[in-house]
């Protein structure tokens, strides 16, 4: 019998569910449930009260997110009253926990459910067991008193509530099991594979259990059968045996010893493989409990060494704190740049611990996004974020920084050489205003344009050749050698500027036999510096847009405009009119033009020769890619940039558009910037008044809960005869992964 | 109509959420259009359809300019163009030239530089070589033998006459005008404290009590301002030269030896005819410099013997400076200076050499 459930209304104490029976078409039945108690002990308890019941009926995906603060319970219960007064306790939780609390008998159902659970688990589905229990009113009343007492106690409340819950959560009757297909977002395996080709090491830190994590790692191409897998798990017989004895100190000591032994063994083995020439790739799988001991200061180094030898690392059943600890371990211990990406509230700590935090906005709420440095809508956009925009901005930053260094060194060194010829008196070579405006006007804009627009290869090629990213990891464009080369040519150029201009001006200029003075020579040299430094910028550009031309030409023109005006006036102030008419005197001689052609060419010849030889004989990877694809048209289309393809047919697009109409339900589409309040934000940027809608504000207030609720509305339950409820989740949740 | 608009909205915002401008303008017009009746409504709906096409078209293809121009006449088109340009700017998808420095380009550039620079260099060298220049050092020769041990006391002793003569033979025909320079070496006219010790206001406006503080340390004498004040003017070069050829004096024209702008704008009435001061006050860039003294406006023939009678007044002995007398003709380019020509030829020829080496490399082992 197939039934669908739909929540029509909820209040803090009531929930109304509409049931429609498939067999009896049109028969729709509204059932209201009164919620009496929620046995969920964390600070979100009251907020989630209606949801737990609701989840119970529909789906319970995320048991951990609720039980984080009390992961020992691994279950949630709710007591509710039917309209006819019947009292029922519903309980959902991990299979082990529920099975412990079942009433005896009906072994068939238990057995078949267990089989199903195993089947689901190995298929990578997330499983939960559901059970219920009818409560007699008097039993409930007496229990409720204890519960209220425990709830209002001031000391040890958690423990007391736990104990009270234990009283009632027993002798349950199994309903069945749920399995949720928590399918990966679109493009995740491809993205992860591309990123690992780009030389990025990927670690998965997840709250899932080991089997699920392994499945996901296989799906993400992080693990494969050729890999040598090191599994450090707390689910061994030896550990279980000690745990059953229950002595906490003993358990801790034993697990620590065990973890140490395991680590040592794995490390030895890993180093053997590492030294052999063509050994298999290594992978490390470790669960949260072992990780707790492995992160101990005495074992930390061993863990780190082992992990760095492995090409993929999967940590499962880890708590948010451990995620942050692992991140800091890599960040501080291995001195690597770390990036954390996650979508849930439990990823916040690791997002903040890493150098770069990326939050995925979507179904899990906004906490991750709010804590992150970058927010993206889907995991696969990480590829664009890193390989395209990350790489571009690295190259741009390197260029901007080294160019700034170069242009100031060149400029300052001409002044420096001059000092040797002034009896070390500190006389300035250039007029004060030249010096002041050099960085502000004459060489400012072009380098900004390069910082904004420079692209070595197009976005699609960046993604097609992820290996290009390795140049950034090796810091190829900002190491000492690169800076030294810039410095070398800056010295060479400054020598050219100073000596070419001064030596050639030591005799009379023009047929009038008149001589130049200090300011004529320095203005000539400054003109050469401005022209050369701006032309040098063109030489570092891989793509030259019209803004480059405008800025470079504009800077040179700005210098001439400035000097025409500045040297054309005598101010009424008491100051030295050193450069009065200097540029006009200069421009009346052939010397000016001949020198202006010679000096920039002579200065840039060295750089040009270097660039030519470097590209010819020692090319960077990106230069090879450039030359392979130099005849291809530029893909400046917008699809190439963001990698979002609109594969919807017109009809689909239309229905999608309709589904996006404002309504009470979630408007989260998963697309960039599509978070509450964004419309009004963009509108206000454009000067259009768009008031925040009430549902925006309300949703932001209780973001995560309502999103969950509205989302669950779209889930269909298929109830089959053997008691399992198989749920098809349309949308999926991304694993938290980090690298 | 509403649906259609919305559809567009989805498509555009789905891409990046950036073409909001277009959408909002569309929204505005919907309001105005709805006032104008159904016929207008239909038109506007049509227009919107087209406009949607434009927006997408522009963003996808850069070369859609003709299509766009068709829309320029309507306000829709303008908005679309602006939005498209802004979009391309913000999305960094501006049309770009992508130069790739292939070996062919390197070789061609070097060859091009060579072909431009060698001729320019040769022309410049030729101009420099056409200049005839005579340089005579006289600071030591003009001190009588007995005083050579202590030249400073000689130059400072007013009772000793400072007359001196030197003669030289003209090596080559020198065409008028022949420029006379004095050259000072090891003379730091570009020293910081020397350069700033002047008052341009006083030079321009004459007597001026104010604004001469920059002239330190020589701004006043007995509480009266010195005109012109400052170290530069104080240290004016005061050797004089008289030129005799075949017992006849060669007239030296000492007018028009300073730059016109200095004469007319920087120096006031009282000083503008003292051109030797104006020349002196255009301080030199290097510690070894020449300054124009005057012009001989007669040709000098080969083997003419010129005798120079000079007053050796200027003290360069205290700091080891040298004094030289220079006679030089000029070319269109200026005085005798091979540097620029040589530099041009050197850079041009090394470019050609590099181009040849690269071509050989390119032919012998072409790159794959």
PDB file of N, CA, C and O in Angstrom, chain B residues 203-239:
ATOM      1  N   UNK B 203      65.382  86.792  -8.743  1.00  0.00           N
ATOM      2  CA  UNK B 203      65.914  86.902 -10.105  1.00  0.00           C
ATOM      3  C   UNK B 203      64.883  87.510 -11.033  1.00  0.00           C
ATOM      4  O   UNK B 203      65.208  88.268 -11.939  1.00  0.00           O
ATOM      5  N   UNK B 204      63.623  87.216 -10.785  1.00  0.00           N
ATOM      6  CA  UNK B 204      62.564  87.686 -11.674  1.00  0.00           C
ATOM      7  C   UNK B 204      62.128  89.098 -11.321  1.00  0.00           C
ATOM      8  O   UNK B 204      61.978  89.940 -12.184  1.00  0.00           O
ATOM      9  N   UNK B 205      61.954  89.342 -10.007  1.00  0.00           N
ATOM     10  CA  UNK B 205      61.356  90.619  -9.610  1.00  0.00           C
ATOM     11  C   UNK B 205      62.375  91.612  -9.089  1.00  0.00           C
ATOM     12  O   UNK B 205      62.006  92.649  -8.575  1.00  0.00           O
ATOM     13  N   UNK B 206      63.634  91.306  -9.158  1.00  0.00           N
ATOM     14  CA  UNK B 206      64.642  92.242  -8.692  1.00  0.00           C
ATOM     15  C   UNK B 206      64.686  92.309  -7.181  1.00  0.00           C
ATOM     16  O   UNK B 206      64.516  91.298  -6.501  1.00  0.00           O
ATOM     17  N   UNK B 207      64.895  93.570  -6.689  1.00  0.00           N
ATOM     18  CA  UNK B 207      65.092  93.729  -5.251  1.00  0.00           C
ATOM     19  C   UNK B 207      63.886  93.191  -4.494  1.00  0.00           C
ATOM     20  O   UNK B 207      62.768  93.593  -4.723  1.00  0.00           O
ATOM     21  N   UNK B 208      64.141  92.293  -3.618  1.00  0.00           N
ATOM     22  CA  UNK B 208      63.027  91.664  -2.896  1.00  0.00           C
ATOM     23  C   UNK B 208      63.556  91.197  -1.556  1.00  0.00           C
ATOM     24  O   UNK B 208      64.413  90.328  -1.481  1.00  0.00           O
ATOM     25  N   UNK B 209      63.072  91.852  -0.516  1.00  0.00           N
ATOM     26  CA  UNK B 209      63.543  91.494   0.820  1.00  0.00           C
ATOM     27  C   UNK B 209      63.084  90.077   1.188  1.00  0.00           C
ATOM     28  O   UNK B 209      63.747  89.368   1.900  1.00  0.00           O
ATOM     29  N   UNK B 210      61.884  89.742   0.687  1.00  0.00           N
ATOM     30  CA  UNK B 210      61.303  88.477   1.098  1.00  0.00           C
ATOM     31  C   UNK B 210      61.751  87.354   0.169  1.00  0.00           C
ATOM     32  O   UNK B 210      62.163  87.596  -0.956  1.00  0.00           O
ATOM     33  N   UNK B 211      61.632  86.162   0.668  1.00  0.00           N
ATOM     34  CA  UNK B 211      61.865  85.000  -0.171  1.00  0.00           C
ATOM     35  C   UNK B 211      63.305  84.811  -0.571  1.00  0.00           C
ATOM     36  O   UNK B 211      63.590  84.228  -1.606  1.00  0.00           O
ATOM     37  N   UNK B 212      64.220  85.362   0.215  1.00  0.00           N
ATOM     38  CA  UNK B 212      65.616  85.092  -0.113  1.00  0.00           C
ATOM     39  C   UNK B 212      66.251  84.175   0.930  1.00  0.00           C
ATOM     40  O   UNK B 212      67.465  84.002   0.951  1.00  0.00           O
ATOM     41  N   UNK B 213      65.408  83.632   1.800  1.00  0.00           N
ATOM     42  CA  UNK B 213      65.957  82.720   2.807  1.00  0.00           C
ATOM     43  C   UNK B 213      66.563  81.486   2.147  1.00  0.00           C
ATOM     44  O   UNK B 213      67.485  80.878   2.673  1.00  0.00           O
ATOM     45  N   UNK B 214      66.055  81.140   0.955  1.00  0.00           N
ATOM     46  CA  UNK B 214      66.603  79.978   0.260  1.00  0.00           C
ATOM     47  C   UNK B 214      68.034  80.234  -0.207  1.00  0.00           C
ATOM     48  O   UNK B 214      68.718  79.301  -0.593  1.00  0.00           O
ATOM     49  N   UNK B 215      68.454  81.474  -0.187  1.00  0.00           N
ATOM     50  CA  UNK B 215      69.781  81.801  -0.701  1.00  0.00           C
ATOM     51  C   UNK B 215      70.906  81.497   0.287  1.00  0.00           C
ATOM     52  O   UNK B 215      72.074  81.763  -0.011  1.00  0.00           O
ATOM     53  N   UNK B 216      70.575  81.039   1.443  1.00  0.00           N
ATOM     54  CA  UNK B 216      71.614  80.758   2.432  1.00  0.00           C
ATOM     55  C   UNK B 216      72.748  79.946   1.813  1.00  0.00           C
ATOM     56  O   UNK B 216      72.476  79.089   0.983  1.00  0.00           O
ATOM     57  N   UNK B 217      73.991  80.173   2.147  1.00  0.00           N
ATOM     58  CA  UNK B 217      74.466  81.098   3.194  1.00  0.00           C
ATOM     59  C   UNK B 217      74.798  82.505   2.715  1.00  0.00           C
ATOM     60  O   UNK B 217      75.318  83.275   3.506  1.00  0.00           O
ATOM     61  N   UNK B 218      74.567  82.856   1.481  1.00  0.00           N
ATOM     62  CA  UNK B 218      74.925  84.207   1.039  1.00  0.00           C
ATOM     63  C   UNK B 218      73.681  84.960   0.592  1.00  0.00           C
ATOM     64  O   UNK B 218      73.423  85.115  -0.601  1.00  0.00           O
ATOM     65  N   UNK B 219      72.881  85.403   1.577  1.00  0.00           N
ATOM     66  CA  UNK B 219      71.712  86.159   1.159  1.00  0.00           C
ATOM     67  C   UNK B 219      71.823  87.645   1.518  1.00  0.00           C
ATOM     68  O   UNK B 219      71.252  88.483   0.833  1.00  0.00           O
ATOM     69  N   UNK B 220      72.548  87.979   2.597  1.00  0.00           N
ATOM     70  CA  UNK B 220      72.660  89.397   2.971  1.00  0.00           C
ATOM     71  C   UNK B 220      74.128  89.762   3.206  1.00  0.00           C
ATOM     72  O   UNK B 220      74.957  88.918   3.553  1.00  0.00           O
ATOM     73  N   UNK B 221      74.404  91.028   2.999  1.00  0.00           N
ATOM     74  CA  UNK B 221      75.721  91.561   3.298  1.00  0.00           C
ATOM     75  C   UNK B 221      75.487  92.869   4.036  1.00  0.00           C
ATOM     76  O   UNK B 221      74.878  93.791   3.493  1.00  0.00           O
ATOM     77  N   UNK B 222      75.928  92.955   5.270  1.00  0.00           N
ATOM     78  CA  UNK B 222      75.677  94.137   6.099  1.00  0.00           C
ATOM     79  C   UNK B 222      74.193  94.491   6.132  1.00  0.00           C
ATOM     80  O   UNK B 222      73.808  95.643   5.916  1.00  0.00           O
ATOM     81  N   UNK B 223      73.377  93.489   6.331  1.00  0.00           N
ATOM     82  CA  UNK B 223      71.930  93.660   6.429  1.00  0.00           C
ATOM     83  C   UNK B 223      71.271  94.147   5.138  1.00  0.00           C
ATOM     84  O   UNK B 223      70.118  94.532   5.138  1.00  0.00           O
ATOM     85  N   UNK B 224      72.024  94.206   4.065  1.00  0.00           N
ATOM     86  CA  UNK B 224      71.393  94.545   2.788  1.00  0.00           C
ATOM     87  C   UNK B 224      71.377  93.294   1.910  1.00  0.00           C
ATOM     88  O   UNK B 224      72.350  92.564   1.852  1.00  0.00           O
ATOM     89  N   UNK B 225      70.272  93.050   1.247  1.00  0.00           N
ATOM     90  CA  UNK B 225      70.205  91.827   0.437  1.00  0.00           C
ATOM     91  C   UNK B 225      71.189  91.877  -0.729  1.00  0.00           C
ATOM     92  O   UNK B 225      71.410  92.931  -1.330  1.00  0.00           O
ATOM     93  N   UNK B 226      71.756  90.760  -0.986  1.00  0.00           N
ATOM     94  CA  UNK B 226      72.646  90.642  -2.130  1.00  0.00           C
ATOM     95  C   UNK B 226      71.801  90.336  -3.357  1.00  0.00           C
ATOM     96  O   UNK B 226      70.918  89.477  -3.305  1.00  0.00           O
ATOM     97  N   UNK B 227      72.033  91.027  -4.423  1.00  0.00           N
ATOM     98  CA  UNK B 227      71.295  90.758  -5.657  1.00  0.00           C
ATOM     99  C   UNK B 227      72.305  90.436  -6.752  1.00  0.00           C
ATOM    100  O   UNK B 227      73.179  91.263  -7.024  1.00  0.00           O
ATOM    101  N   UNK B 228      72.250  89.359  -7.433  1.00  0.00           N
ATOM    102  CA  UNK B 228      71.446  88.168  -7.112  1.00  0.00           C
ATOM    103  C   UNK B 228      72.075  87.387  -5.970  1.00  0.00           C
ATOM    104  O   UNK B 228      73.294  87.303  -5.902  1.00  0.00           O
ATOM    105  N   UNK B 229      71.219  86.882  -5.137  1.00  0.00           N
ATOM    106  CA  UNK B 229      71.716  86.243  -3.926  1.00  0.00           C
ATOM    107  C   UNK B 229      71.987  84.759  -4.186  1.00  0.00           C
ATOM    108  O   UNK B 229      71.617  84.221  -5.233  1.00  0.00           O
ATOM    109  N   UNK B 230      72.625  84.116  -3.232  1.00  0.00           N
ATOM    110  CA  UNK B 230      72.798  82.664  -3.307  1.00  0.00           C
ATOM    111  C   UNK B 230      74.173  82.254  -3.789  1.00  0.00           C
ATOM    112  O   UNK B 230      74.908  83.021  -4.405  1.00  0.00           O
ATOM    113  N   UNK B 231      74.495  81.019  -3.490  1.00  0.00           N
ATOM    114  CA  UNK B 231      75.818  80.477  -3.810  1.00  0.00           C
ATOM    115  C   UNK B 231      76.088  80.430  -5.303  1.00  0.00           C
ATOM    116  O   UNK B 231      77.203  80.665  -5.755  1.00  0.00           O
ATOM    117  N   UNK B 232      75.071  80.146  -6.083  1.00  0.00           N
ATOM    118  CA  UNK B 232      75.290  79.964  -7.521  1.00  0.00           C
ATOM    119  C   UNK B 232      75.754  81.279  -8.125  1.00  0.00           C
ATOM    120  O   UNK B 232      76.771  81.352  -8.822  1.00  0.00           O
ATOM    121  N   UNK B 233      74.966  82.322  -7.830  1.00  0.00           N
ATOM    122  CA  UNK B 233      75.315  83.621  -8.392  1.00  0.00           C
ATOM    123  C   UNK B 233      76.647  84.108  -7.821  1.00  0.00           C
ATOM    124  O   UNK B 233      77.452  84.733  -8.528  1.00  0.00           O
ATOM    125  N   UNK B 234      76.883  83.816  -6.577  1.00  0.00           N
ATOM    126  CA  UNK B 234      78.111  84.248  -5.900  1.00  0.00           C
ATOM    127  C   UNK B 234      79.342  83.653  -6.579  1.00  0.00           C
ATOM    128  O   UNK B 234      80.393  84.288  -6.649  1.00  0.00           O
ATOM    129  N   UNK B 235      79.203  82.459  -7.086  1.00  0.00           N
ATOM    130  CA  UNK B 235      80.349  81.749  -7.641  1.00  0.00           C
ATOM    131  C   UNK B 235      80.404  81.862  -9.169  1.00  0.00           C
ATOM    132  O   UNK B 235      80.901  80.973  -9.833  1.00  0.00           O
ATOM    133  N   UNK B 236      79.851  82.942  -9.702  1.00  0.00           N
ATOM    134  CA  UNK B 236      79.820  83.114 -11.166  1.00  0.00           C
ATOM    135  C   UNK B 236      81.229  83.009 -11.753  1.00  0.00           C
ATOM    136  O   UNK B 236      82.185  83.581 -11.239  1.00  0.00           O
ATOM    137  N   UNK B 237      81.329  82.301 -12.853  1.00  0.00           N
ATOM    138  CA  UNK B 237      82.608  82.100 -13.529  1.00  0.00           C
ATOM    139  C   UNK B 237      83.053  83.432 -14.141  1.00  0.00           C
ATOM    140  O   UNK B 237      82.290  84.069 -14.883  1.00  0.00           O
ATOM    141  N   UNK B 238      84.274  83.853 -13.850  1.00  0.00           N
ATOM    142  CA  UNK B 238      84.653  85.191 -14.291  1.00  0.00           C
ATOM    143  C   UNK B 238      85.972  85.246 -15.069  1.00  0.00           C
ATOM    144  O   UNK B 238      86.616  86.268 -15.116  1.00  0.00           O
ATOM    145  N   UNK B 239      86.423  84.138 -15.657  1.00  0.00           N
ATOM    146  CA  UNK B 239      87.535  84.214 -16.589  1.00  0.00           C
ATOM    147  C   UNK B 239      87.036  84.868 -17.894  1.00  0.00           C
ATOM    148  O   UNK B 239      85.877  84.663 -18.274  1.00  0.00           O
TER     149      UNK B 239
END
